[in-house]
Short mmCIF file of C-alpha atoms and ligand atoms in Angstrom, two decimals:
data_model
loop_
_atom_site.label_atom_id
_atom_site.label_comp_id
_atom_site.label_asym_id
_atom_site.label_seq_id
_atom_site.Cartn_x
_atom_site.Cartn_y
_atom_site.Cartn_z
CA UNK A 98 30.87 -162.51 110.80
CA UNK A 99 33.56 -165.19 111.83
CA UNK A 100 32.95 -167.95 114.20
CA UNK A 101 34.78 -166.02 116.92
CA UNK A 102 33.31 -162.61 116.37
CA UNK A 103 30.02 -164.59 116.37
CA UNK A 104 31.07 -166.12 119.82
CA UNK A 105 32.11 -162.87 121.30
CA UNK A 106 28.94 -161.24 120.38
CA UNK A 107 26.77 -163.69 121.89
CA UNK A 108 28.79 -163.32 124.66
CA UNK A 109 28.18 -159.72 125.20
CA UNK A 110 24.39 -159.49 123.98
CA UNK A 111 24.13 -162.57 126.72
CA UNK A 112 25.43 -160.65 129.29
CA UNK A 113 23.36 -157.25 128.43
CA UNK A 114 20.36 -159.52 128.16
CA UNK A 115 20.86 -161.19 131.71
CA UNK A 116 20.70 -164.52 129.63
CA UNK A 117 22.28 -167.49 131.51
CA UNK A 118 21.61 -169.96 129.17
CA UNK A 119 23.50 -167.80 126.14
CA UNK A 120 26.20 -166.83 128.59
CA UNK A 121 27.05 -170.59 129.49
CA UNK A 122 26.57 -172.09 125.89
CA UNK A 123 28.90 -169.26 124.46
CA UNK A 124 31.27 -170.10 127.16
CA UNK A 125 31.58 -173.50 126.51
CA UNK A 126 32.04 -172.90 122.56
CA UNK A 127 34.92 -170.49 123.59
CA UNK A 128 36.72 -173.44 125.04
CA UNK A 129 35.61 -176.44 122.22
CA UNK A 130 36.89 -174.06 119.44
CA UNK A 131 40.05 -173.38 121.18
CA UNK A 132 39.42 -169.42 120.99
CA UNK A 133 41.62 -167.14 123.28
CA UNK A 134 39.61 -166.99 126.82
CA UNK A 135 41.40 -163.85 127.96
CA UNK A 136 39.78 -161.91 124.71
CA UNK A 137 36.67 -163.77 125.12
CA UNK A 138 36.46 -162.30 128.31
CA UNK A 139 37.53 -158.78 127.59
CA UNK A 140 35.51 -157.94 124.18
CA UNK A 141 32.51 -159.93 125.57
CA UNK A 142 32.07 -160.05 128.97
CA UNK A 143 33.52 -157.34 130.52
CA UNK A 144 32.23 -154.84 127.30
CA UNK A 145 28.85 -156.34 128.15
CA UNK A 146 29.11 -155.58 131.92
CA UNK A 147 30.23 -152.06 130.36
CA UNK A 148 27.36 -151.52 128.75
CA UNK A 149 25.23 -152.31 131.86
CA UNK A 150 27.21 -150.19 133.81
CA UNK A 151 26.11 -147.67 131.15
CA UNK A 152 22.48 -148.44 131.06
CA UNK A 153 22.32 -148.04 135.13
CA UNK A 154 24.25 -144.61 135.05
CA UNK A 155 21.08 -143.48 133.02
CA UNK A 156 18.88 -145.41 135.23
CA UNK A 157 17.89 -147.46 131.85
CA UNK A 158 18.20 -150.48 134.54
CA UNK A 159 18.38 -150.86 138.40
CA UNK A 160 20.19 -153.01 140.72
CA UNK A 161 18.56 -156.22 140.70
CA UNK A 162 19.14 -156.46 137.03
CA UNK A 163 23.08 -155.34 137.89
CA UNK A 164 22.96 -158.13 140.15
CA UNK A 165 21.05 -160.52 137.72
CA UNK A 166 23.86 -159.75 135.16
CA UNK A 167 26.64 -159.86 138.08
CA UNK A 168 25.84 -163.44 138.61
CA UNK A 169 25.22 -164.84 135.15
CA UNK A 170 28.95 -163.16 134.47
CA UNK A 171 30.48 -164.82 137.12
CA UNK A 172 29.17 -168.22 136.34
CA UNK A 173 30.65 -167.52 133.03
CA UNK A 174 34.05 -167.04 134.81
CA UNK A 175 34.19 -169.59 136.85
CA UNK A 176 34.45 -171.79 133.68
CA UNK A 177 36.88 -169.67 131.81
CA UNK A 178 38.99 -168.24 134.10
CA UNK A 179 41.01 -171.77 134.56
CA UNK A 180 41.16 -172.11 131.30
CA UNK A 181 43.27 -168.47 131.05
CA UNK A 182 45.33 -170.03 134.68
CA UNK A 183 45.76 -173.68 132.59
CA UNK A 184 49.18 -172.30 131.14
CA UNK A 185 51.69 -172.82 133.71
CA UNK A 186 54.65 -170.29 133.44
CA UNK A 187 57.82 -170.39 135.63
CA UNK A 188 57.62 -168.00 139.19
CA UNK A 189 57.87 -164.09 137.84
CA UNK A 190 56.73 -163.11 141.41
CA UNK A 191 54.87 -162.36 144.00
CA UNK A 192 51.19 -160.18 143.82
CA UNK A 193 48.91 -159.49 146.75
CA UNK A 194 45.74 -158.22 145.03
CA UNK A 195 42.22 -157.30 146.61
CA UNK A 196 39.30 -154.88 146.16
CA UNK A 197 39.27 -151.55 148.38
CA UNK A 198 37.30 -151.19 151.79
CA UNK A 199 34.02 -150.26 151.47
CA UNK A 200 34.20 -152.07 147.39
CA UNK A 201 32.33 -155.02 146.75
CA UNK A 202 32.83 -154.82 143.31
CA UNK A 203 34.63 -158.58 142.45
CA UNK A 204 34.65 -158.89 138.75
CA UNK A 205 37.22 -156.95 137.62
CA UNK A 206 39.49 -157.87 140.67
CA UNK A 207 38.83 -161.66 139.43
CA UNK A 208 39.71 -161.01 135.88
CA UNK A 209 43.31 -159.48 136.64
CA UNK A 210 43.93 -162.12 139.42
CA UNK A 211 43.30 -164.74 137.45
CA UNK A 212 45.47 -162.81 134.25
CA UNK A 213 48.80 -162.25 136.77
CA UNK A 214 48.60 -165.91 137.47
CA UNK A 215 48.19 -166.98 133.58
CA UNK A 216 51.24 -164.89 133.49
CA UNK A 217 53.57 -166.52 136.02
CA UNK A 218 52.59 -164.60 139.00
CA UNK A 219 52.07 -166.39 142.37
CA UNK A 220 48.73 -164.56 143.54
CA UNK A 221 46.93 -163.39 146.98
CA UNK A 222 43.13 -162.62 146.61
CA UNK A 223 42.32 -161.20 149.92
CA UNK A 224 38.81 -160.77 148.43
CA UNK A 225 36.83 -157.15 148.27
CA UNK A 226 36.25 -154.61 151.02
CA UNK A 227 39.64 -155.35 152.05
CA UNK A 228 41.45 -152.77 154.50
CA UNK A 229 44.61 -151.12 153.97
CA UNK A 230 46.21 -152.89 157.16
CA UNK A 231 45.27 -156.16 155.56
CA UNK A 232 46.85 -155.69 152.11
CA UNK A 233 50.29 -154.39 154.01
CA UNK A 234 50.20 -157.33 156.53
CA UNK A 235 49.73 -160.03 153.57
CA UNK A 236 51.93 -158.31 151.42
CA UNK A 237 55.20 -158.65 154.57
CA UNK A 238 54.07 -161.67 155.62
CA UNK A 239 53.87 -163.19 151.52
CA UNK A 240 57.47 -161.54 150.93
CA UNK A 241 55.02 -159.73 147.78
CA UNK A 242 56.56 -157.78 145.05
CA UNK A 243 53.45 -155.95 144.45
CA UNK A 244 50.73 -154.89 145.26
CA UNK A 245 47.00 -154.58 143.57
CA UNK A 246 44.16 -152.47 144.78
CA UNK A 247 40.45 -152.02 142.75
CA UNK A 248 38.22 -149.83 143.21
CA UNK A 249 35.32 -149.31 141.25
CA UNK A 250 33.40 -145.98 143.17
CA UNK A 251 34.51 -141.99 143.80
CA UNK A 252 33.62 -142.77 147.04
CA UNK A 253 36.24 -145.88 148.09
CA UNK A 254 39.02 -144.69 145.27
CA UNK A 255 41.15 -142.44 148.00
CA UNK A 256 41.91 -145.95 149.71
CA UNK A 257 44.26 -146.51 146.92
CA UNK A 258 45.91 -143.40 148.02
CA UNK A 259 45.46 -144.20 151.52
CA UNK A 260 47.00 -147.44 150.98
CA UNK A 261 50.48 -145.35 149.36
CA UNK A 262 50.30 -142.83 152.60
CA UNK A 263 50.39 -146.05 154.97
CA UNK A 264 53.47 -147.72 153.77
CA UNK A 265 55.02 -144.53 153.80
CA UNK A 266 54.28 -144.34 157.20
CA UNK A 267 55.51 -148.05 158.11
CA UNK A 268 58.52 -146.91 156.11
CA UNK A 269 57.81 -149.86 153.51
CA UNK A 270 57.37 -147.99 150.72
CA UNK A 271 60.25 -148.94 149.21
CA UNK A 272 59.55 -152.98 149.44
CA UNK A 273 56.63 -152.96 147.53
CA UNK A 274 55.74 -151.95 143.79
CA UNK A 275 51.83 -150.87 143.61
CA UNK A 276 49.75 -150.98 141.29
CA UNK A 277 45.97 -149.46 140.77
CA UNK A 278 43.02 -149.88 138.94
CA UNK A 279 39.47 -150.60 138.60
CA UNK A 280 36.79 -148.29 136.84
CA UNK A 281 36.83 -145.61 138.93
CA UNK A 282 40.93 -145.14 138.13
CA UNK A 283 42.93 -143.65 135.48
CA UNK A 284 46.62 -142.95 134.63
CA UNK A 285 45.99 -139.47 135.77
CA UNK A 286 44.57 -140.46 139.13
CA UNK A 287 47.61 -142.97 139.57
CA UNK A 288 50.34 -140.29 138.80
CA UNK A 289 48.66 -137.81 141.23
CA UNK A 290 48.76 -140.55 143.92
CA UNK A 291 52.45 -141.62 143.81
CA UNK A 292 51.38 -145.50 142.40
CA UNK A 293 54.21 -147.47 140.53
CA UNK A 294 51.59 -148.27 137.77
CA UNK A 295 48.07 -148.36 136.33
CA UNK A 296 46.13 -150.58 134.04
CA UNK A 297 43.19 -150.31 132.04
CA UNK A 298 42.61 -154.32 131.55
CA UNK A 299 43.56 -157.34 133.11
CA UNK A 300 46.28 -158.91 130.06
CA UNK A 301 47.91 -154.81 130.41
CA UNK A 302 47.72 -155.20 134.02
CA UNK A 303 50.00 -158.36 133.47
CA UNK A 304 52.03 -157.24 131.01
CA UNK A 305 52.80 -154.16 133.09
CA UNK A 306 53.40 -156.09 136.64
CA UNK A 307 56.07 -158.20 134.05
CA UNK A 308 57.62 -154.68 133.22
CA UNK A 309 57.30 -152.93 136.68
CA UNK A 310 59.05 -155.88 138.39
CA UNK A 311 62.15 -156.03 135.88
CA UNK A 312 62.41 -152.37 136.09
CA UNK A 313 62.78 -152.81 139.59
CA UNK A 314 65.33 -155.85 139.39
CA UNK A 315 67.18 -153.68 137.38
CA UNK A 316 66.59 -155.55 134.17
C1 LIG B 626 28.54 -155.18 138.24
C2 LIG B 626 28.36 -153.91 139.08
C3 LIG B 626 27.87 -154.04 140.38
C4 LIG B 626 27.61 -155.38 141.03
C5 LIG B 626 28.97 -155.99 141.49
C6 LIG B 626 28.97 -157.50 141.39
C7 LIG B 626 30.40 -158.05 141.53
N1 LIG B 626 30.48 -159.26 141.95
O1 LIG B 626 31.40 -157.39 141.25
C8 LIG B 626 26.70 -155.00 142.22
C9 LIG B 626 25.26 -155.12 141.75
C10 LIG B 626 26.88 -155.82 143.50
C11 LIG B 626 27.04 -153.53 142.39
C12 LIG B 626 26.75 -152.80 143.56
C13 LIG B 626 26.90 -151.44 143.64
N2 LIG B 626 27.33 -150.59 142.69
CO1 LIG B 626 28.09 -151.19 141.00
N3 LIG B 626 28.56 -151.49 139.22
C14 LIG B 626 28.67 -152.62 138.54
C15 LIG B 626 29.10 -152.30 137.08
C16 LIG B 626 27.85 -152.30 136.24
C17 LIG B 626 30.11 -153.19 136.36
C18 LIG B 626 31.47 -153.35 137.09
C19 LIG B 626 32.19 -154.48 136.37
O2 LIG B 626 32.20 -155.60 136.83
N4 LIG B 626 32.75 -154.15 135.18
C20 LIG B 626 33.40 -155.16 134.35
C21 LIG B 626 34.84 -155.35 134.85
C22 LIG B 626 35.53 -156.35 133.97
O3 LIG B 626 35.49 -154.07 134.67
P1 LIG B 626 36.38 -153.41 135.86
O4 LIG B 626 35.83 -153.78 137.16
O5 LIG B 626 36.57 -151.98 135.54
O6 LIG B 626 37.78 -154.19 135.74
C23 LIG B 626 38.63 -154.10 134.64
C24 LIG B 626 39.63 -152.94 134.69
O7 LIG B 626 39.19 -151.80 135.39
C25 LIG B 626 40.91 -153.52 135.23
N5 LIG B 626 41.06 -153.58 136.70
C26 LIG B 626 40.13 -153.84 137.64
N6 LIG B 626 40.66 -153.88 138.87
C27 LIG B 626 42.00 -153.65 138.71
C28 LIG B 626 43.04 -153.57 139.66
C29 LIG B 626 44.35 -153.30 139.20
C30 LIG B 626 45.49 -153.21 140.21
C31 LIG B 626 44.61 -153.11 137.81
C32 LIG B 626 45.99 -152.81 137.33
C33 LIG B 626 43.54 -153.17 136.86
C34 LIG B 626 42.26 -153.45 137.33
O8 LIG B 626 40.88 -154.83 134.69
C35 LIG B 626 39.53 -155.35 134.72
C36 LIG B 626 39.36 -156.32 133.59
O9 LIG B 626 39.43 -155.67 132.37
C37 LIG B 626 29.69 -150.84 137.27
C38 LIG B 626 29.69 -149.97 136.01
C39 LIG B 626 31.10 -149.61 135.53
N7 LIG B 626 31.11 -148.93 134.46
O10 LIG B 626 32.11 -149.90 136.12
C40 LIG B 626 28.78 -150.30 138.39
C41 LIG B 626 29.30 -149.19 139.30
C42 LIG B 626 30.77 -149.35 139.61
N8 LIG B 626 28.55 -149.38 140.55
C43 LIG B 626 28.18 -148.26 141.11
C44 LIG B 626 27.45 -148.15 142.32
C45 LIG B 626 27.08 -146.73 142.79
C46 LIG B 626 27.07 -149.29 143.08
C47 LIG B 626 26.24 -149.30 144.38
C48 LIG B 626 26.55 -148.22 145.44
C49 LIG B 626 24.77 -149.29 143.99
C50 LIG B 626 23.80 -149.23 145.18
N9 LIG B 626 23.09 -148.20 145.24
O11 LIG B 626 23.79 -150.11 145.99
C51 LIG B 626 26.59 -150.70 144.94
C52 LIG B 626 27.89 -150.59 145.82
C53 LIG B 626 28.32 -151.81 146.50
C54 LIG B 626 29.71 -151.64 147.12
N10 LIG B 626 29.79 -151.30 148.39
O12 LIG B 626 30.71 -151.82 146.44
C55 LIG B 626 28.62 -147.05 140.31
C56 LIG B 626 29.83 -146.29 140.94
C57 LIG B 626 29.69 -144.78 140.68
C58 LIG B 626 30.90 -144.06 141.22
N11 LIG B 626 31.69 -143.51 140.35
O13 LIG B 626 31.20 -144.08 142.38
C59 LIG B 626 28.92 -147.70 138.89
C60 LIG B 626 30.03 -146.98 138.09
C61 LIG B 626 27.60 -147.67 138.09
C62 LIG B 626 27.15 -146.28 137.75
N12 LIG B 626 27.45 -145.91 136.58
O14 LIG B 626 26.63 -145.59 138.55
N13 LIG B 626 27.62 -153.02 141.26
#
């Protein structure tokens, strides 16, 4: 196994093994051997919060080792995620991006902020549990191009939706382009909702906000 592979999978058995220690050491290699931090990230971090999420569906784990996990994997992105924002590209636009009311689900929501601003956009975290009124108000008051809502649960995914049906109703939803995502989405679900796009990770979330906003430029 290469150097990197070897990285990566320490990554992800760190993660699945709630080890801090492994996490941050792995971490730090990713950035002294110059590997890429946005596939660091994806192939080891997020598939090792994956297969947590996995091991708690079939009650292999419960939720103070989700939360054990939660926080050794955000440690780990606090140190990377610069390092993905450290290459400064010129304006593309302007995202206002949160996590649904009722979500407190942050990881993902980090990963794709942090990937839109890697890739030129000028971003708005308003955080998690964030209500619909919130993410229109920011996203007039910002002069946004688009906007981002996560959602991890069946039970807070309809605020996506919700979130479509309300700047109908302000007669906005013209202004904005909005995109969805988060575990609990899917293409499918983002058709069926009227959404301008849908992402399954945070570098195709990027590349896609790229595409989405030219399309709408007229490019
Ligand atoms: C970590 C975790 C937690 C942590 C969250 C810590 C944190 N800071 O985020 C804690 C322990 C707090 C937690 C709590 C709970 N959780 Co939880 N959690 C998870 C877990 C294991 C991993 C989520 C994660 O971080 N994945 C890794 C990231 C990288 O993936 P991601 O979020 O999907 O994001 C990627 C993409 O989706 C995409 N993306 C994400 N957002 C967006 C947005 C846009 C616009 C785009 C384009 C793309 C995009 O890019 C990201 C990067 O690749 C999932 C399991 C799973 N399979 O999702 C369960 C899971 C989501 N949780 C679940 C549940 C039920 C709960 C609790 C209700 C448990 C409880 N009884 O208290 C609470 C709810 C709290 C609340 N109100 O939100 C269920 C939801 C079931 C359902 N379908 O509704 C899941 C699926 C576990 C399970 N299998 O049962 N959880």
């Amino acid at each position: 196994m290469n150097e990197k592979e070897e990285v990566i999978r320490k990554l992800r058995t760190g993660v699945i093994n709630c080890n801090e220690k492994g996490v941050t050491e792995a971490v730090h290699e990713v950035i002294k051997k110059g590997f890429d931090p946005s596939e660091a990230i994806e192939r080891g971090i997020s598939e090792g919060m994956r297969v947590m999420g996995n091991r708690f569906d079939k009650m292999e784990i419960f939720l103070p080792e989700l939360m054990i996990a939660a926080d050794i994997v955000e440690g780990g992105l606090d140190i990377l995620l610069p390092e993905i924002q450290k290459e400064k590209r010129p304006m593309k636009g302007r995202v206002v991006i949160g996590t649904i009311k009722g979500d407190i689900h942050s990881i993902g929501k980090d990963i794709v902020a942090a990937m839109l601003r890697a890739y030129g956009f000028q971003v708005h975290d308003l955080g998690l549990d964030v209500p619909i009124s919130k993410f229109y108000e920011e996203a007039m008051k910002s002069g946004a191009d688009i906007i981002a809502i996560s959602a991890l649960m069946s039970s807070t995914i309809g605020g996506q939706k919700d979130a479509i049906d309300f700047l109908e109703a302000m007669g906005e939803r013209e202004r904005f382009t909005v995109m969805v995502g988060g575990g609990a989405a899917s293409p499918e679900w983002a058709e069926r909702i009227g959404a301008d796009g849908y992402a399954k990770t945070a570098a195709e979330a990027a590349k896609h906000a790229l595409e989405l906003l030219e399309e709408r430029r007229g490019g």
